[in-house]
Amino acid sequence: MEVILVDGPNDAAHLLADTVEDCVAHTSPTSLGVATGSTPVAGYSELVRRHRAGVGPSYADTTFFTLDEYVGLAADSPATYRATIARDLTDPLGVAADRVHGPDTTPSTLQTAGERYEQLIAEAGGIDLQIVGIGTDGHIGFNEPSSSLASRTRFKTLAHSTRVDNARFFDSIDEVPHHALTQGLGTIMDARKVLLVATGPTKASAVAATIEGPMAARCPASVLQMHPHVVAVVDAEAASQLQWRNYYREAFDGKMRWKGQPGQ
Ligand code: PGA
């Protein structure tokens, strides 16, 4: 895992935007896996700012897949992740709605929703870059502790702590759904590249468990240790419990020096 330590959320946002643009510019067609939650929002704003300034890549050939979706919200609720991604990212980028996919939470066909979403991702050729945030309990997507490390897209019950963390997006905690459809850990592991972004002090323990802890279902994000191409962008507060901070800085500086060599 490549760990990039940054000062704060603003630097993380720029790196997220750089990583997405690099993927879109060099892969065609492109499939992007997009997370919701607070962490990536500043990065999405930066992408939109660059797009409006005319300096971003064309998204005409890009398909978007949301990481997860609440089950139980009204289809037209502004809190659905489909609506959130449209508002924060794909509408401002001018992406047509039929190029933005999320798990289908229609109650009558919920049983097959996971399988159908996997199929949709496969038909698009798999996900080139998957963006993930991390929960305070170490979840990615809505894969709560004890999730199978090989899981595919499926129905999950949210941990109480996750509902408390997400209550800020609703009028009260009672409105936070108890269930979701989420890409599985195996689904996320199939992405060709994963960008994990973690900012703020509440993420410090989950970040340490993910990057330096044992790979274990108690911290679902730790499965990323087995992925060949993960970049973890971590700000100073979220990095505060990492023991190997100095090495991550040395490794990043070393990479930059190496890249500066003639021919690199
Ligand atoms: P956050 O959520 O970005 O709102 O902190 C991350 C997550 O729960 O995966």
mmCIF file of C-alpha atoms and ligand atoms in Angstrom:
data_model
loop_
_atom_site.group_PDB
_atom_site.id
_atom_site.type_symbol
_atom_site.label_atom_id
_atom_site.label_comp_id
_atom_site.label_asym_id
_atom_site.label_seq_id
_atom_site.Cartn_x
_atom_site.Cartn_y
_atom_site.Cartn_z
ATOM 1 C CA MET A 1 0.000 0.000 0.000
ATOM 2 C CA GLU A 2 1.330 3.421 -0.855
ATOM 3 C CA VAL A 3 0.678 5.763 2.061
ATOM 4 C CA ILE A 4 0.763 9.470 1.273
ATOM 5 C CA LEU A 5 0.688 11.737 4.299
ATOM 6 C CA VAL A 6 -0.729 15.202 3.735
ATOM 7 C CA ASP A 7 -1.231 18.146 6.079
ATOM 8 C CA GLY A 8 -4.999 18.443 5.884
ATOM 9 C CA PRO A 9 -8.235 17.842 3.961
ATOM 10 C CA ASN A 10 -7.422 20.465 1.333
ATOM 11 C CA ASP A 11 -4.287 18.603 0.212
ATOM 12 C CA ALA A 12 -6.241 15.332 0.251
ATOM 13 C CA ALA A 13 -8.879 16.922 -2.005
ATOM 14 C CA HIS A 14 -6.242 17.977 -4.541
ATOM 15 C CA LEU A 15 -4.698 14.514 -4.575
ATOM 16 C CA LEU A 16 -8.113 12.924 -5.064
ATOM 17 C CA ALA A 17 -8.797 15.224 -8.005
ATOM 18 C CA ASP A 18 -5.335 14.565 -9.499
ATOM 19 C CA THR A 19 -5.815 10.788 -9.187
ATOM 20 C CA VAL A 20 -9.267 10.810 -10.799
ATOM 21 C CA GLU A 21 -8.134 13.062 -13.640
ATOM 22 C CA ASP A 22 -5.067 10.936 -14.265
ATOM 23 C CA CYS A 23 -7.253 7.802 -14.493
ATOM 24 C CA VAL A 24 -9.835 9.439 -16.774
ATOM 25 C CA ALA A 25 -7.175 10.949 -19.015
ATOM 26 C CA HIS A 26 -5.259 7.683 -19.457
ATOM 27 C CA THR A 27 -8.036 5.060 -19.587
ATOM 28 C CA SER A 28 -10.799 4.991 -22.154
ATOM 29 C CA PRO A 29 -13.511 4.060 -21.548
ATOM 30 C CA THR A 30 -13.166 4.595 -17.813
ATOM 31 C CA SER A 31 -15.172 3.190 -14.913
ATOM 32 C CA LEU A 32 -14.972 5.129 -11.679
ATOM 33 C CA GLY A 33 -16.220 3.805 -8.356
ATOM 34 C CA VAL A 34 -17.335 6.716 -6.245
ATOM 35 C CA ALA A 35 -17.865 6.963 -2.501
ATOM 36 C CA THR A 36 -20.203 9.322 -0.714
ATOM 37 C CA GLY A 37 -19.849 10.609 2.864
ATOM 38 C CA SER A 38 -18.071 13.821 3.822
ATOM 39 C CA THR A 39 -14.477 12.868 3.035
ATOM 40 C CA PRO A 40 -14.466 12.967 -0.783
ATOM 41 C CA VAL A 41 -16.730 16.019 -1.110
ATOM 42 C CA ALA A 42 -13.900 18.569 -1.232
ATOM 43 C CA GLY A 43 -12.135 16.448 -3.851
ATOM 44 C CA TYR A 44 -15.304 16.294 -5.941
ATOM 45 C CA SER A 45 -15.634 20.088 -5.649
ATOM 46 C CA GLU A 46 -12.076 20.432 -6.884
ATOM 47 C CA LEU A 47 -12.860 18.213 -9.902
ATOM 48 C CA VAL A 48 -15.919 20.340 -10.658
ATOM 49 C CA ARG A 49 -13.902 23.547 -10.258
ATOM 50 C CA ARG A 50 -11.298 22.311 -12.748
ATOM 51 C CA HIS A 51 -13.992 21.113 -15.159
ATOM 52 C CA ARG A 52 -15.683 24.511 -15.086
ATOM 53 C CA ALA A 53 -12.351 26.232 -15.559
ATOM 54 C CA GLY A 54 -11.890 24.117 -18.702
ATOM 55 C CA VAL A 55 -8.735 22.415 -17.441
ATOM 56 C CA GLY A 56 -10.181 18.995 -16.583
ATOM 57 C CA PRO A 57 -10.431 15.941 -18.865
ATOM 58 C CA SER A 58 -13.556 14.977 -20.801
ATOM 59 C CA TYR A 59 -15.873 12.651 -18.880
ATOM 60 C CA ALA A 60 -17.791 11.671 -22.037
ATOM 61 C CA ASP A 61 -16.365 8.151 -21.871
ATOM 62 C CA THR A 62 -16.604 7.651 -18.111
ATOM 63 C CA THR A 63 -19.156 5.511 -16.272
ATOM 64 C CA PHE A 64 -19.718 6.010 -12.552
ATOM 65 C CA PHE A 65 -20.649 3.342 -9.991
ATOM 66 C CA THR A 66 -21.607 4.289 -6.461
ATOM 67 C CA LEU A 67 -20.047 2.219 -3.716
ATOM 68 C CA ASP A 68 -23.271 1.634 -1.834
ATOM 69 C CA GLU A 69 -26.835 2.799 -1.319
ATOM 70 C CA TYR A 70 -29.260 3.020 1.579
ATOM 71 C CA VAL A 71 -32.235 0.683 1.516
ATOM 72 C CA GLY A 72 -35.529 2.100 2.713
ATOM 73 C CA LEU A 73 -35.361 5.713 1.533
ATOM 74 C CA ALA A 74 -37.950 7.114 -0.854
ATOM 75 C CA ALA A 75 -36.638 6.932 -4.429
ATOM 76 C CA ASP A 76 -36.732 10.739 -4.665
ATOM 77 C CA SER A 77 -35.064 11.354 -1.283
ATOM 78 C CA PRO A 78 -32.137 13.809 -1.560
ATOM 79 C CA ALA A 79 -30.261 11.602 0.921
ATOM 80 C CA THR A 80 -29.904 8.645 -1.469
ATOM 81 C CA TYR A 81 -26.346 8.163 -2.615
ATOM 82 C CA ARG A 82 -27.472 8.341 -6.241
ATOM 83 C CA ALA A 83 -28.868 11.823 -5.577
ATOM 84 C CA THR A 84 -25.807 12.805 -3.561
ATOM 85 C CA ILE A 85 -23.327 11.802 -6.273
ATOM 86 C CA ALA A 86 -25.450 13.503 -8.939
ATOM 87 C CA ARG A 87 -25.547 16.715 -6.892
ATOM 88 C CA ASP A 88 -21.902 16.752 -5.780
ATOM 89 C CA LEU A 89 -20.192 15.347 -8.836
ATOM 90 C CA THR A 90 -21.802 13.932 -11.944
ATOM 91 C CA ASP A 91 -24.399 16.618 -12.734
ATOM 92 C CA PRO A 92 -21.856 19.443 -12.404
ATOM 93 C CA LEU A 93 -19.439 17.433 -14.585
ATOM 94 C CA GLY A 94 -22.163 17.157 -17.227
ATOM 95 C CA VAL A 95 -22.355 13.348 -17.038
ATOM 96 C CA ALA A 96 -25.586 11.868 -18.410
ATOM 97 C CA ALA A 97 -27.722 10.137 -15.755
ATOM 98 C CA ASP A 98 -27.571 6.816 -17.622
ATOM 99 C CA ARG A 99 -23.813 6.703 -17.056
ATOM 100 C CA VAL A 100 -24.228 6.823 -13.284
ATOM 101 C CA HIS A 101 -25.145 3.543 -11.607
ATOM 102 C CA GLY A 102 -25.961 2.472 -8.087
ATOM 103 C CA PRO A 103 -27.337 -0.707 -6.555
ATOM 104 C CA ASP A 104 -31.060 -1.012 -7.292
ATOM 105 C CA THR A 105 -32.948 -0.773 -3.995
ATOM 106 C CA THR A 106 -36.422 -1.484 -5.402
ATOM 107 C CA PRO A 107 -37.977 -3.544 -2.562
ATOM 108 C CA SER A 108 -39.551 -6.227 -4.762
ATOM 109 C CA THR A 109 -36.258 -7.153 -6.460
ATOM 110 C CA LEU A 110 -33.838 -6.652 -3.580
ATOM 111 C CA GLN A 111 -32.905 -10.355 -3.551
ATOM 112 C CA THR A 112 -31.172 -10.103 -6.915
ATOM 113 C CA ALA A 113 -29.892 -6.531 -6.623
ATOM 114 C CA GLY A 114 -26.370 -7.500 -5.578
ATOM 115 C CA GLU A 115 -25.896 -9.938 -8.402
ATOM 116 C CA ARG A 116 -27.300 -7.461 -10.943
ATOM 117 C CA TYR A 117 -24.953 -4.718 -9.751
ATOM 118 C CA GLU A 118 -21.965 -7.049 -10.043
ATOM 119 C CA GLN A 119 -23.104 -7.868 -13.577
ATOM 120 C CA LEU A 120 -23.353 -4.189 -14.477
ATOM 121 C CA ILE A 121 -19.827 -3.551 -13.212
ATOM 122 C CA ALA A 122 -18.525 -6.596 -15.107
ATOM 123 C CA GLU A 123 -20.228 -5.460 -18.333
ATOM 124 C CA ALA A 124 -18.456 -2.106 -18.001
ATOM 125 C CA GLY A 125 -15.151 -3.997 -17.886
ATOM 126 C CA GLY A 126 -14.645 -3.672 -14.107
ATOM 127 C CA ILE A 127 -13.786 -0.588 -12.105
ATOM 128 C CA ASP A 128 -10.561 1.215 -12.969
ATOM 129 C CA LEU A 129 -10.380 3.437 -9.904
ATOM 130 C CA GLN A 130 -12.428 2.942 -6.759
ATOM 131 C CA ILE A 131 -12.527 5.821 -4.269
ATOM 132 C CA VAL A 132 -13.270 4.847 -0.680
ATOM 133 C CA GLY A 133 -13.565 6.714 2.591
ATOM 134 C CA ILE A 134 -13.338 4.808 5.862
ATOM 135 C CA GLY A 135 -15.780 4.510 8.748
ATOM 136 C CA THR A 136 -14.718 5.018 12.346
ATOM 137 C CA ASP A 137 -15.252 1.251 12.745
ATOM 138 C CA GLY A 138 -12.982 0.469 9.779
ATOM 139 C CA HIS A 139 -15.743 -0.153 7.257
ATOM 140 C CA ILE A 140 -15.346 0.594 3.563
ATOM 141 C CA GLY A 141 -18.580 0.820 1.642
ATOM 142 C CA PHE A 142 -21.032 -0.451 4.237
ATOM 143 C CA ASN A 143 -18.963 -3.540 4.961
ATOM 144 C CA GLU A 144 -19.162 -3.481 8.731
ATOM 145 C CA PRO A 145 -16.802 -5.448 11.021
ATOM 146 C CA SER A 146 -17.248 -9.213 10.532
ATOM 147 C CA SER A 147 -17.963 -8.772 6.809
ATOM 148 C CA SER A 148 -16.514 -11.558 4.709
ATOM 149 C CA LEU A 149 -13.269 -10.370 3.204
ATOM 150 C CA ALA A 150 -14.416 -12.056 -0.034
ATOM 151 C CA SER A 151 -17.939 -10.594 -0.029
ATOM 152 C CA ARG A 152 -19.725 -9.360 -3.141
ATOM 153 C CA THR A 153 -22.419 -6.690 -3.478
ATOM 154 C CA ARG A 154 -25.194 -7.543 -1.022
ATOM 155 C CA PHE A 155 -27.669 -6.380 1.587
ATOM 156 C CA LYS A 156 -26.143 -5.359 4.947
ATOM 157 C CA THR A 157 -27.394 -4.121 8.298
ATOM 158 C CA LEU A 158 -25.669 -0.934 9.434
ATOM 159 C CA ALA A 159 -23.854 -0.827 12.771
ATOM 160 C CA HIS A 160 -25.417 1.525 15.314
ATOM 161 C CA SER A 161 -22.171 3.533 15.356
ATOM 162 C CA THR A 162 -22.433 4.014 11.579
ATOM 163 C CA ARG A 163 -26.015 5.263 11.898
ATOM 164 C CA VAL A 164 -24.863 7.703 14.604
ATOM 165 C CA ASP A 165 -21.961 8.875 12.386
ATOM 166 C CA ASN A 166 -24.327 9.410 9.445
ATOM 167 C CA ALA A 167 -27.147 11.068 11.388
ATOM 168 C CA ARG A 168 -25.725 14.464 10.379
ATOM 169 C CA PHE A 169 -27.078 13.887 6.865
ATOM 170 C CA PHE A 170 -30.631 13.498 8.207
ATOM 171 C CA ASP A 171 -32.965 15.492 10.457
ATOM 172 C CA SER A 172 -32.638 12.899 13.211
ATOM 173 C CA ILE A 173 -31.038 9.507 13.809
ATOM 174 C CA ASP A 174 -34.461 7.886 13.534
ATOM 175 C CA GLU A 175 -34.445 8.746 9.845
ATOM 176 C CA VAL A 176 -31.120 7.006 9.150
ATOM 177 C CA PRO A 177 -31.882 3.719 7.405
ATOM 178 C CA HIS A 178 -30.895 0.484 9.130
ATOM 179 C CA HIS A 179 -29.937 -1.263 5.911
ATOM 180 C CA ALA A 180 -27.961 -0.781 2.727
ATOM 181 C CA LEU A 181 -26.776 -2.471 -0.418
ATOM 182 C CA THR A 182 -23.016 -2.262 -0.627
ATOM 183 C CA GLN A 183 -20.265 -3.413 -2.914
ATOM 184 C CA GLY A 184 -18.562 -6.258 -1.081
ATOM 185 C CA LEU A 185 -14.951 -6.296 0.013
ATOM 186 C CA GLY A 186 -14.262 -8.757 -2.817
ATOM 187 C CA THR A 187 -15.907 -6.333 -5.249
ATOM 188 C CA ILE A 188 -13.744 -3.459 -4.034
ATOM 189 C CA MET A 189 -10.673 -5.694 -4.238
ATOM 190 C CA ASP A 190 -11.422 -6.336 -7.928
ATOM 191 C CA ALA A 191 -10.999 -2.640 -8.785
ATOM 192 C CA ARG A 192 -7.739 -2.090 -10.640
ATOM 193 C CA LYS A 193 -6.770 0.710 -8.279
ATOM 194 C CA VAL A 194 -8.191 1.838 -4.936
ATOM 195 C CA LEU A 195 -7.834 5.331 -3.515
ATOM 196 C CA LEU A 196 -8.525 5.457 0.210
ATOM 197 C CA VAL A 197 -8.917 8.939 1.659
ATOM 198 C CA ALA A 198 -9.012 9.506 5.422
ATOM 199 C CA THR A 199 -9.076 12.836 7.187
ATOM 200 C CA GLY A 200 -9.723 13.993 10.740
ATOM 201 C CA PRO A 201 -9.011 12.637 14.225
ATOM 202 C CA THR A 202 -11.987 10.269 14.409
ATOM 203 C CA LYS A 203 -10.395 8.106 11.704
ATOM 204 C CA ALA A 204 -6.998 7.673 13.403
ATOM 205 C CA SER A 205 -7.602 4.308 14.989
ATOM 206 C CA ALA A 206 -9.307 2.791 11.926
ATOM 207 C CA VAL A 207 -6.483 4.096 9.709
ATOM 208 C CA ALA A 208 -3.810 2.534 11.936
ATOM 209 C CA ALA A 209 -5.671 -0.796 11.951
ATOM 210 C CA THR A 210 -6.107 -0.659 8.171
ATOM 211 C CA ILE A 211 -2.526 0.140 7.262
ATOM 212 C CA GLU A 212 -0.501 -1.406 10.069
ATOM 213 C CA GLY A 213 -2.798 -3.831 11.855
ATOM 214 C CA PRO A 214 -3.393 -7.474 11.116
ATOM 215 C CA MET A 215 -5.713 -8.189 8.218
ATOM 216 C CA ALA A 216 -8.916 -9.073 9.999
ATOM 217 C CA ALA A 217 -12.682 -8.851 9.658
ATOM 218 C CA ARG A 218 -12.741 -6.607 12.758
ATOM 219 C CA CYS A 219 -11.302 -3.877 10.519
ATOM 220 C CA PRO A 220 -12.773 -4.590 7.067
ATOM 221 C CA ALA A 221 -10.583 -1.983 5.332
ATOM 222 C CA SER A 222 -7.502 -3.999 6.347
ATOM 223 C CA VAL A 223 -8.275 -6.345 3.429
ATOM 224 C CA LEU A 224 -6.759 -3.612 1.245
ATOM 225 C CA GLN A 225 -3.349 -4.826 2.432
ATOM 226 C CA MET A 226 -3.822 -7.648 -0.092
ATOM 227 C CA HIS A 227 -4.578 -5.321 -3.016
ATOM 228 C CA PRO A 228 -1.673 -4.686 -5.383
ATOM 229 C CA HIS A 229 -2.486 -1.050 -6.061
ATOM 230 C CA VAL A 230 -3.871 0.959 -3.152
ATOM 231 C CA VAL A 231 -3.010 4.575 -2.486
ATOM 232 C CA ALA A 232 -3.988 5.772 0.997
ATOM 233 C CA VAL A 233 -4.095 9.554 1.349
ATOM 234 C CA VAL A 234 -4.122 10.356 5.043
ATOM 235 C CA ASP A 235 -4.070 13.757 6.695
ATOM 236 C CA ALA A 236 -2.082 14.554 9.831
ATOM 237 C CA GLU A 237 -4.968 14.011 12.237
ATOM 238 C CA ALA A 238 -6.016 10.715 10.715
ATOM 239 C CA ALA A 239 -2.345 9.595 10.636
ATOM 240 C CA SER A 240 -1.718 10.322 14.318
ATOM 241 C CA GLN A 241 -1.741 6.638 15.395
ATOM 242 C CA LEU A 242 0.455 5.332 12.569
ATOM 243 C CA GLN A 243 3.802 4.075 13.868
ATOM 244 C CA TRP A 244 5.597 4.199 10.531
ATOM 245 C CA ARG A 245 4.838 7.805 9.593
ATOM 246 C CA ASN A 246 8.502 8.662 9.059
ATOM 247 C CA TYR A 247 8.950 5.767 6.675
ATOM 248 C CA TYR A 248 5.884 6.778 4.626
ATOM 249 C CA ARG A 249 7.357 10.264 4.236
ATOM 250 C CA GLU A 250 10.770 8.848 3.302
ATOM 251 C CA ALA A 251 9.193 6.482 0.777
ATOM 252 C CA PHE A 252 7.172 9.272 -0.832
ATOM 253 C CA ASP A 253 10.180 11.625 -0.968
ATOM 254 C CA GLY A 254 12.261 8.769 -2.378
ATOM 255 C CA LYS A 255 9.697 8.128 -5.086
ATOM 256 C CA MET A 256 9.694 11.807 -6.044
ATOM 257 C CA ARG A 257 13.518 11.804 -6.195
ATOM 258 C CA TRP A 258 13.454 8.660 -8.342
ATOM 259 C CA LYS A 259 10.860 10.193 -10.647
ATOM 260 C CA GLY A 260 13.149 13.190 -11.032
ATOM 261 C CA GLN A 261 15.862 10.960 -12.528
ATOM 262 C CA PRO A 262 16.455 11.309 -16.245
ATOM 263 C CA GLY A 263 14.295 8.836 -18.139
ATOM 264 C CA GLN A 264 11.693 8.433 -15.358
HETATM 265 P P1 PGA B 1 -17.235 10.030 5.984
HETATM 266 O O1 PGA B 1 -17.685 8.513 5.902
HETATM 267 O O2 PGA B 1 -16.450 10.313 4.751
HETATM 268 O O3 PGA B 1 -18.526 10.796 6.029
HETATM 269 O O4 PGA B 1 -16.437 10.175 7.216
HETATM 270 C C1 PGA B 1 -16.803 7.529 5.480
HETATM 271 C C2 PGA B 1 -17.459 6.180 5.516
HETATM 272 O O5 PGA B 1 -18.334 5.954 6.360
HETATM 273 O O6 PGA B 1 -17.080 5.316 4.715
#
